[in-house]
Coordinates of C-alpha atoms in Angstrom, one line a residue:
M1 CA 20.4 60.0 107.6
I2 CA 21.4 57.4 105.1
W3 CA 22.3 53.9 106.3
L4 CA 25.2 52.2 104.6
H5 CA 24.4 48.8 106.0
P6 CA 21.2 46.9 105.7
L7 CA 18.6 47.8 108.3
P8 CA 18.1 44.8 110.7
L9 CA 14.7 43.5 111.5
N10 CA 13.9 42.1 115.0
V11 CA 10.6 40.2 114.8
E12 CA 10.2 40.3 118.6
G13 CA 10.1 44.0 118.9
P14 CA 10.6 47.5 117.3
K15 CA 14.3 47.8 116.3
A16 CA 15.9 49.8 113.6
F17 CA 13.7 48.8 110.6
R18 CA 10.5 49.1 112.5
E19 CA 11.5 52.4 114.0
V20 CA 12.2 53.7 110.5
L21 CA 8.7 52.6 109.4
M22 CA 7.2 54.3 112.4
G23 CA 9.1 57.5 111.4
F24 CA 7.6 57.3 107.9
E25 CA 4.1 56.8 109.4
A26 CA 4.5 59.8 111.6
D27 CA 5.7 62.0 108.7
L28 CA 3.2 60.9 106.0
S29 CA 0.4 63.4 105.6
L30 CA -2.3 61.1 104.2
Y31 CA -5.8 61.9 105.3
R32 CA -6.9 58.4 106.3
L33 CA -3.6 56.7 107.0
E34 CA -4.3 53.9 109.5
E35 CA -2.2 53.5 112.6
H36 CA 0.7 51.1 111.9
A37 CA -0.1 51.1 108.2
L38 CA 3.5 50.4 107.3
S39 CA 4.8 48.7 110.4
K40 CA 2.2 46.0 110.3
H41 CA 3.8 45.0 107.0
A42 CA 7.4 45.2 108.4
V43 CA 8.5 41.7 107.6
G44 CA 7.2 41.9 104.0
L45 CA 8.7 45.3 103.4
H46 CA 12.0 44.2 104.9
R47 CA 12.1 41.2 102.5
R48 CA 10.9 43.2 99.4
T49 CA 13.3 46.1 99.9
G50 CA 16.3 44.0 100.7
C51 CA 16.4 45.9 104.0
C52 CA 17.9 48.9 102.3
F53 CA 16.8 52.4 103.2
K54 CA 16.9 53.8 99.7
A55 CA 14.6 51.0 98.4
L56 CA 12.3 51.4 101.4
A57 CA 12.1 55.2 100.9
Y58 CA 11.2 54.6 97.2
V59 CA 8.5 52.0 98.1
V60 CA 6.9 54.2 100.8
S61 CA 6.9 57.4 98.6
T62 CA 5.6 55.5 95.6
A63 CA 2.8 53.9 97.7
A64 CA 1.9 57.3 99.1
V65 CA 1.6 58.7 95.5
I66 CA -0.6 55.7 94.5
V67 CA -2.8 56.5 97.5
I68 CA -3.1 60.1 96.6
R69 CA -3.9 59.4 92.9
T70 CA -6.5 56.7 93.7
G71 CA -8.0 58.6 96.7
S72 CA -7.9 55.4 98.8
G73 CA -6.4 57.4 101.8
N74 CA -4.4 54.5 103.2
I75 CA -1.4 52.4 102.4
T76 CA -2.3 48.8 102.2
L77 CA -0.7 45.7 100.8
K78 CA -2.2 46.5 97.5
E79 CA -0.3 49.8 97.3
I80 CA 2.9 48.2 98.6
D81 CA 2.6 45.5 96.0
A82 CA 2.3 48.1 93.2
A83 CA 5.2 50.1 94.6
T84 CA 7.5 47.1 94.9
A85 CA 6.7 45.9 91.4
D86 CA 9.1 48.5 90.0
L87 CA 11.9 47.2 92.2
S88 CA 12.0 43.8 90.5
S89 CA 12.3 45.2 87.0

């Protein structure tokens, strides 16, 4: 499913954006992925991706590739920072 409108973020609870993050977490097959690895960074990811699904998918997949290449096993703010660096260029 592709959203045409920005994904809203409700800081008080899991709404559309947080649910999308939880879906990514459930589908990522990283060996040591911590619970809520993405959703705990929901506010920052929402801001960095402009709340757009395409940008979010890019950041999550790029961060996962970084994790695989480095062998760190978990997506942290370090991988998110590296993945979002390409968005601003």
